[in-house]
């Protein structure tokens, strides 16, 4: 099973606040060490990852699950991404936490 962890950009007044996504990093490392699942992390706060680049990565990686790590200020962005992802591929399981 392929799992893609996504951390959407955390913004305050349209300024991106970078934060290291330790929670999903720990989960991804655990999966790599103790399971046969393949995982990948995309942090949209770094590296200029736009929505289009995220969708390109989704098409290349072909995940079974996409798990979003989001705080309250980012929830609207997660909702927009989730709607678009479900439009592209309704079979991908989406998780938000």
Short mmCIF file of N, CA, C and O in Angstrom, two decimals:
data_model
loop_
_atom_site.label_atom_id
_atom_site.label_comp_id
_atom_site.label_asym_id
_atom_site.label_seq_id
_atom_site.Cartn_x
_atom_site.Cartn_y
_atom_site.Cartn_z
N UNK A 1 0.84 -1.17 0.00
CA UNK A 1 0.00 0.00 0.00
C UNK A 1 0.89 1.24 0.00
O UNK A 1 1.90 1.29 0.69
N UNK A 2 0.50 2.23 -0.76
CA UNK A 2 1.24 3.49 -0.83
C UNK A 2 0.48 4.57 -0.07
O UNK A 2 -0.72 4.77 -0.29
N UNK A 3 1.21 5.25 0.82
CA UNK A 3 0.61 6.30 1.64
C UNK A 3 1.37 7.60 1.40
O UNK A 3 2.60 7.64 1.54
N UNK A 4 0.63 8.64 1.04
CA UNK A 4 1.22 9.96 0.84
C UNK A 4 0.78 10.86 1.98
O UNK A 4 -0.41 11.05 2.20
N UNK A 5 1.75 11.39 2.70
CA UNK A 5 1.48 12.35 3.77
C UNK A 5 1.66 13.74 3.20
O UNK A 5 2.68 14.03 2.58
N UNK A 6 0.67 14.60 3.42
CA UNK A 6 0.72 15.97 2.89
C UNK A 6 0.53 16.95 4.03
O UNK A 6 -0.41 16.84 4.81
N UNK A 7 1.46 17.90 4.12
CA UNK A 7 1.29 19.01 5.05
C UNK A 7 1.04 20.25 4.21
O UNK A 7 1.93 20.70 3.50
N UNK A 8 -0.18 20.77 4.26
CA UNK A 8 -0.48 21.97 3.47
C UNK A 8 0.25 23.18 4.06
O UNK A 8 0.68 23.14 5.21
N UNK A 9 0.37 24.23 3.27
CA UNK A 9 1.06 25.42 3.80
C UNK A 9 0.26 26.03 4.96
O UNK A 9 -0.96 26.14 4.89
N UNK A 10 0.96 26.37 6.01
CA UNK A 10 0.36 27.03 7.17
C UNK A 10 0.59 28.52 7.00
O UNK A 10 1.73 28.98 6.98
N UNK A 11 -0.48 29.28 6.79
CA UNK A 11 -0.33 30.71 6.54
C UNK A 11 -1.04 31.54 7.59
O UNK A 11 -2.08 31.14 8.13
N UNK A 12 -0.47 32.68 7.87
CA UNK A 12 -1.10 33.70 8.70
C UNK A 12 -1.01 35.00 7.92
O UNK A 12 0.10 35.43 7.56
N UNK A 13 -2.15 35.59 7.62
CA UNK A 13 -2.21 36.81 6.81
C UNK A 13 -1.45 36.64 5.50
O UNK A 13 -0.68 37.50 5.08
N UNK A 14 -1.66 35.48 4.84
CA UNK A 14 -1.05 35.14 3.56
C UNK A 14 0.48 35.03 3.60
O UNK A 14 1.13 35.11 2.57
N UNK A 15 1.05 34.87 4.78
CA UNK A 15 2.48 34.62 4.93
C UNK A 15 2.65 33.17 5.36
O UNK A 15 2.06 32.73 6.34
N UNK A 16 3.46 32.42 4.61
CA UNK A 16 3.67 31.01 4.93
C UNK A 16 4.57 30.90 6.16
O UNK A 16 5.65 31.49 6.21
N UNK A 17 4.11 30.17 7.17
CA UNK A 17 4.85 29.93 8.39
C UNK A 17 5.40 28.51 8.32
O UNK A 17 4.64 27.54 8.45
N UNK A 18 6.70 28.34 8.09
CA UNK A 18 7.25 26.98 7.98
C UNK A 18 7.30 26.28 9.33
O UNK A 18 7.71 26.88 10.33
N UNK A 19 6.86 25.04 9.35
CA UNK A 19 6.92 24.21 10.56
C UNK A 19 7.29 22.80 10.12
O UNK A 19 6.71 22.28 9.17
N UNK A 20 8.22 22.22 10.81
CA UNK A 20 8.64 20.86 10.47
C UNK A 20 7.54 19.89 10.88
O UNK A 20 7.10 19.88 12.03
N UNK A 21 7.07 19.05 9.94
CA UNK A 21 5.97 18.11 10.24
C UNK A 21 6.47 16.84 10.95
O UNK A 21 6.54 15.77 10.37
N UNK A 22 6.86 16.98 12.22
CA UNK A 22 7.44 15.86 12.95
C UNK A 22 6.49 14.67 13.07
O UNK A 22 6.91 13.52 12.97
N UNK A 23 5.22 14.94 13.30
CA UNK A 23 4.25 13.85 13.47
C UNK A 23 4.22 12.92 12.28
O UNK A 23 4.36 11.69 12.42
N UNK A 24 4.05 13.47 11.08
CA UNK A 24 4.00 12.61 9.90
C UNK A 24 5.37 12.04 9.57
O UNK A 24 5.47 10.96 9.00
N UNK A 25 6.43 12.73 9.95
CA UNK A 25 7.78 12.19 9.74
C UNK A 25 7.97 10.94 10.59
O UNK A 25 8.52 9.94 10.12
N UNK A 26 7.51 10.97 11.83
CA UNK A 26 7.61 9.81 12.72
C UNK A 26 6.79 8.64 12.17
O UNK A 26 7.25 7.50 12.14
N UNK A 27 5.57 8.93 11.73
CA UNK A 27 4.71 7.86 11.21
C UNK A 27 5.31 7.25 9.95
O UNK A 27 5.35 6.03 9.79
N UNK A 28 5.79 8.09 9.05
CA UNK A 28 6.39 7.60 7.81
C UNK A 28 7.63 6.75 8.10
O UNK A 28 7.83 5.70 7.48
N UNK A 29 8.46 7.20 9.03
CA UNK A 29 9.66 6.43 9.39
C UNK A 29 9.28 5.09 9.99
O UNK A 29 9.90 4.06 9.68
N UNK A 30 8.26 5.07 10.83
CA UNK A 30 7.81 3.81 11.43
C UNK A 30 7.32 2.85 10.36
O UNK A 30 7.66 1.66 10.37
N UNK A 31 6.52 3.36 9.42
CA UNK A 31 6.02 2.50 8.34
C UNK A 31 7.16 1.94 7.51
O UNK A 31 7.13 0.77 7.11
N UNK A 32 8.16 2.76 7.24
CA UNK A 32 9.30 2.29 6.44
C UNK A 32 10.08 1.20 7.17
O UNK A 32 10.56 0.25 6.55
N UNK A 33 10.19 1.34 8.48
CA UNK A 33 10.99 0.40 9.27
C UNK A 33 10.26 -0.90 9.57
O UNK A 33 10.86 -1.97 9.55
N UNK A 34 8.96 -0.81 9.86
CA UNK A 34 8.25 -1.97 10.41
C UNK A 34 7.10 -2.51 9.56
O UNK A 34 6.33 -3.33 10.04
N UNK A 35 6.96 -2.04 8.33
CA UNK A 35 5.88 -2.56 7.49
C UNK A 35 6.34 -2.63 6.04
O UNK A 35 7.42 -2.16 5.70
N UNK A 36 5.49 -3.17 5.22
CA UNK A 36 5.81 -3.25 3.79
C UNK A 36 5.19 -2.08 3.02
O UNK A 36 5.27 -2.03 1.79
N UNK A 37 4.56 -1.15 3.73
CA UNK A 37 3.94 0.00 3.08
C UNK A 37 5.00 0.99 2.62
O UNK A 37 6.01 1.19 3.28
N UNK A 38 4.73 1.61 1.48
CA UNK A 38 5.61 2.65 0.96
C UNK A 38 4.99 4.00 1.29
O UNK A 38 3.78 4.20 1.11
N UNK A 39 5.80 4.91 1.81
CA UNK A 39 5.25 6.22 2.16
C UNK A 39 6.14 7.34 1.64
O UNK A 39 7.33 7.14 1.36
N UNK A 40 5.53 8.50 1.52
CA UNK A 40 6.21 9.68 1.03
C UNK A 40 5.60 10.88 1.73
O UNK A 40 4.40 10.89 2.04
N UNK A 41 6.42 11.91 1.97
CA UNK A 41 5.94 13.14 2.61
C UNK A 41 6.11 14.30 1.64
O UNK A 41 7.17 14.46 1.03
N UNK A 42 5.05 15.11 1.53
CA UNK A 42 5.12 16.36 0.78
C UNK A 42 4.74 17.48 1.72
O UNK A 42 3.61 17.51 2.23
N UNK A 43 5.69 18.37 1.97
CA UNK A 43 5.46 19.54 2.81
C UNK A 43 5.31 20.73 1.88
O UNK A 43 6.29 21.19 1.29
N UNK A 44 4.11 21.23 1.75
CA UNK A 44 3.83 22.31 0.80
C UNK A 44 4.35 23.67 1.26
O UNK A 44 4.29 24.64 0.53
N UNK A 45 4.89 23.73 2.48
CA UNK A 45 5.47 24.99 2.97
C UNK A 45 6.88 25.21 2.46
O UNK A 45 7.41 26.31 2.55
N UNK A 46 7.52 24.16 1.98
CA UNK A 46 8.91 24.25 1.53
C UNK A 46 9.01 23.87 0.06
O UNK A 46 8.25 23.06 -0.44
N UNK A 47 9.98 24.42 -0.61
CA UNK A 47 10.30 24.00 -1.97
C UNK A 47 9.34 24.47 -3.04
O UNK A 47 9.36 23.96 -4.15
N UNK A 48 8.49 25.42 -2.72
CA UNK A 48 7.58 25.94 -3.74
C UNK A 48 6.60 24.92 -4.28
O UNK A 48 6.28 24.94 -5.47
N UNK A 49 6.13 24.02 -3.43
CA UNK A 49 5.16 23.00 -3.87
C UNK A 49 3.80 23.67 -4.03
O UNK A 49 3.15 24.04 -3.05
N UNK A 50 3.38 23.81 -5.27
CA UNK A 50 2.06 24.39 -5.56
C UNK A 50 1.03 23.27 -5.63
O UNK A 50 1.38 22.08 -5.61
N UNK A 51 -0.20 23.64 -5.76
CA UNK A 51 -1.27 22.65 -5.90
C UNK A 51 -1.04 21.81 -7.15
O UNK A 51 -1.20 20.58 -7.12
N UNK A 52 -0.65 22.43 -8.25
CA UNK A 52 -0.39 21.68 -9.48
C UNK A 52 0.76 20.69 -9.30
O UNK A 52 0.70 19.56 -9.79
N UNK A 53 1.82 21.11 -8.60
CA UNK A 53 2.94 20.19 -8.35
C UNK A 53 2.50 19.03 -7.45
O UNK A 53 2.94 17.90 -7.63
N UNK A 54 1.64 19.32 -6.49
CA UNK A 54 1.11 18.26 -5.63
C UNK A 54 0.35 17.24 -6.47
O UNK A 54 0.54 16.03 -6.32
N UNK A 55 -0.50 17.72 -7.37
CA UNK A 55 -1.27 16.80 -8.21
C UNK A 55 -0.36 15.99 -9.12
O UNK A 55 -0.61 14.81 -9.37
N UNK A 56 0.72 16.61 -9.61
CA UNK A 56 1.70 15.86 -10.42
C UNK A 56 2.33 14.75 -9.59
O UNK A 56 2.50 13.62 -10.07
N UNK A 57 2.68 15.06 -8.35
CA UNK A 57 3.27 14.05 -7.46
C UNK A 57 2.28 12.93 -7.17
O UNK A 57 2.67 11.76 -7.09
N UNK A 58 1.02 13.27 -7.01
CA UNK A 58 -0.01 12.25 -6.77
C UNK A 58 -0.11 11.32 -7.97
O UNK A 58 -0.19 10.10 -7.81
N UNK A 59 -0.10 11.88 -9.17
CA UNK A 59 -0.17 11.05 -10.37
C UNK A 59 1.05 10.14 -10.50
O UNK A 59 0.94 8.99 -10.92
N UNK A 60 2.23 10.64 -10.14
CA UNK A 60 3.45 9.84 -10.24
C UNK A 60 3.52 8.76 -9.16
O UNK A 60 3.89 7.62 -9.43
N UNK A 61 3.18 9.11 -7.92
CA UNK A 61 3.30 8.18 -6.80
C UNK A 61 2.15 7.17 -6.74
O UNK A 61 2.31 6.06 -6.28
N UNK A 62 0.97 7.56 -7.21
CA UNK A 62 -0.24 6.73 -7.21
C UNK A 62 -0.55 6.16 -5.83
O UNK A 62 -0.61 4.94 -5.62
N UNK A 63 -0.79 7.04 -4.84
CA UNK A 63 -1.05 6.55 -3.48
C UNK A 63 -2.43 5.92 -3.34
O UNK A 63 -3.37 6.27 -4.05
N UNK A 64 -2.53 4.99 -2.40
CA UNK A 64 -3.82 4.42 -2.02
C UNK A 64 -4.49 5.29 -0.98
O UNK A 64 -5.71 5.35 -0.89
N UNK A 65 -3.66 5.93 -0.15
CA UNK A 65 -4.13 6.79 0.93
C UNK A 65 -3.36 8.11 0.88
O UNK A 65 -2.16 8.12 0.68
N UNK A 66 -4.09 9.21 1.09
CA UNK A 66 -3.45 10.50 1.29
C UNK A 66 -3.88 10.98 2.67
O UNK A 66 -5.07 11.09 2.96
N UNK A 67 -2.88 11.23 3.52
CA UNK A 67 -3.14 11.67 4.89
C UNK A 67 -2.65 13.10 5.04
O UNK A 67 -1.47 13.39 4.82
N UNK A 68 -3.55 13.99 5.39
CA UNK A 68 -3.22 15.40 5.59
C UNK A 68 -2.95 15.65 7.07
O UNK A 68 -3.69 15.18 7.93
N UNK A 69 -1.90 16.39 7.34
CA UNK A 69 -1.61 16.87 8.69
C UNK A 69 -1.91 18.35 8.69
O UNK A 69 -1.24 19.12 8.00
N UNK A 70 -2.93 18.76 9.43
CA UNK A 70 -3.34 20.16 9.33
C UNK A 70 -3.82 20.71 10.67
O UNK A 70 -4.53 20.04 11.41
N UNK A 71 -3.41 21.93 10.93
CA UNK A 71 -3.91 22.68 12.07
C UNK A 71 -5.13 23.48 11.57
O UNK A 71 -5.35 23.60 10.37
N UNK A 72 -5.88 24.03 12.49
CA UNK A 72 -7.12 24.73 12.16
C UNK A 72 -6.95 25.80 11.07
O UNK A 72 -7.77 25.86 10.15
N UNK A 73 -5.90 26.64 11.09
CA UNK A 73 -5.79 27.67 10.04
C UNK A 73 -5.66 27.10 8.63
O UNK A 73 -5.94 27.80 7.66
N UNK A 74 -5.24 25.85 8.50
CA UNK A 74 -5.03 25.26 7.17
C UNK A 74 -6.21 24.42 6.70
O UNK A 74 -6.18 23.89 5.59
N UNK A 75 -7.25 24.31 7.49
CA UNK A 75 -8.32 23.36 7.17
C UNK A 75 -9.06 23.73 5.88
O UNK A 75 -9.48 22.83 5.14
N UNK A 76 -9.20 25.00 5.59
CA UNK A 76 -9.87 25.38 4.33
C UNK A 76 -9.05 24.94 3.12
O UNK A 76 -9.61 24.49 2.12
N UNK A 77 -7.73 25.07 3.21
CA UNK A 77 -6.86 24.62 2.12
C UNK A 77 -6.96 23.11 1.97
O UNK A 77 -7.03 22.59 0.85
N UNK A 78 -7.01 22.38 3.08
CA UNK A 78 -7.15 20.93 3.03
C UNK A 78 -8.47 20.54 2.37
O UNK A 78 -8.51 19.63 1.54
N UNK A 79 -9.52 21.25 2.71
CA UNK A 79 -10.83 20.96 2.11
C UNK A 79 -10.79 21.16 0.59
O UNK A 79 -11.27 20.31 -0.16
N UNK A 80 -10.16 22.25 0.14
CA UNK A 80 -10.03 22.50 -1.30
C UNK A 80 -9.21 21.40 -1.98
O UNK A 80 -9.60 20.90 -3.05
N UNK A 81 -8.09 21.03 -1.37
CA UNK A 81 -7.25 19.97 -1.93
C UNK A 81 -8.00 18.65 -1.97
O UNK A 81 -7.94 17.92 -2.97
N UNK A 82 -8.71 18.33 -0.90
CA UNK A 82 -9.44 17.06 -0.83
C UNK A 82 -10.51 16.97 -1.93
O UNK A 82 -10.65 15.93 -2.58
N UNK A 83 -11.25 18.06 -2.14
CA UNK A 83 -12.25 18.06 -3.20
C UNK A 83 -11.61 17.82 -4.57
O UNK A 83 -12.12 17.03 -5.37
N UNK A 84 -10.50 18.49 -4.83
CA UNK A 84 -9.83 18.34 -6.11
C UNK A 84 -9.25 16.93 -6.28
O UNK A 84 -9.32 16.36 -7.37
N UNK A 85 -8.69 16.39 -5.22
CA UNK A 85 -8.12 15.04 -5.29
C UNK A 85 -9.22 14.02 -5.55
O UNK A 85 -9.05 13.11 -6.37
N UNK A 86 -10.34 14.15 -4.88
CA UNK A 86 -11.45 13.21 -5.10
C UNK A 86 -11.99 13.32 -6.52
O UNK A 86 -12.45 12.34 -7.08
N UNK A 87 -11.93 14.52 -7.10
CA UNK A 87 -12.35 14.70 -8.48
C UNK A 87 -11.40 13.96 -9.42
O UNK A 87 -11.82 13.31 -10.36
N UNK A 88 -10.09 14.07 -9.13
CA UNK A 88 -9.07 13.40 -9.96
C UNK A 88 -9.13 11.89 -9.83
O UNK A 88 -8.99 11.16 -10.80
N UNK A 89 -9.29 11.41 -8.58
CA UNK A 89 -9.30 9.98 -8.33
C UNK A 89 -10.19 9.69 -7.12
O UNK A 89 -9.73 9.78 -5.97
N UNK A 90 -11.44 9.32 -7.33
CA UNK A 90 -12.35 9.08 -6.22
C UNK A 90 -12.02 7.85 -5.38
O UNK A 90 -12.57 7.65 -4.31
N UNK A 91 -11.08 7.01 -5.85
CA UNK A 91 -10.72 5.81 -5.11
C UNK A 91 -9.67 6.01 -4.04
O UNK A 91 -9.43 5.11 -3.23
N UNK A 92 -9.03 7.18 -4.00
CA UNK A 92 -8.02 7.46 -2.98
C UNK A 92 -8.72 7.73 -1.65
O UNK A 92 -9.63 8.56 -1.58
N UNK A 93 -8.29 7.04 -0.61
CA UNK A 93 -8.80 7.26 0.73
C UNK A 93 -8.11 8.51 1.30
O UNK A 93 -6.88 8.60 1.26
N UNK A 94 -8.90 9.45 1.80
CA UNK A 94 -8.34 10.67 2.38
C UNK A 94 -8.53 10.67 3.88
O UNK A 94 -9.59 10.31 4.39
N UNK A 95 -7.47 11.06 4.58
CA UNK A 95 -7.49 11.13 6.04
C UNK A 95 -6.99 12.51 6.44
O UNK A 95 -6.02 13.01 5.87
N UNK A 96 -7.65 13.13 7.42
CA UNK A 96 -7.22 14.44 7.92
C UNK A 96 -7.03 14.33 9.41
O UNK A 96 -7.89 13.80 10.12
N UNK A 97 -5.92 14.83 9.87
CA UNK A 97 -5.67 14.79 11.32
C UNK A 97 -4.65 15.80 11.74
O UNK A 97 -4.08 16.49 10.95
#
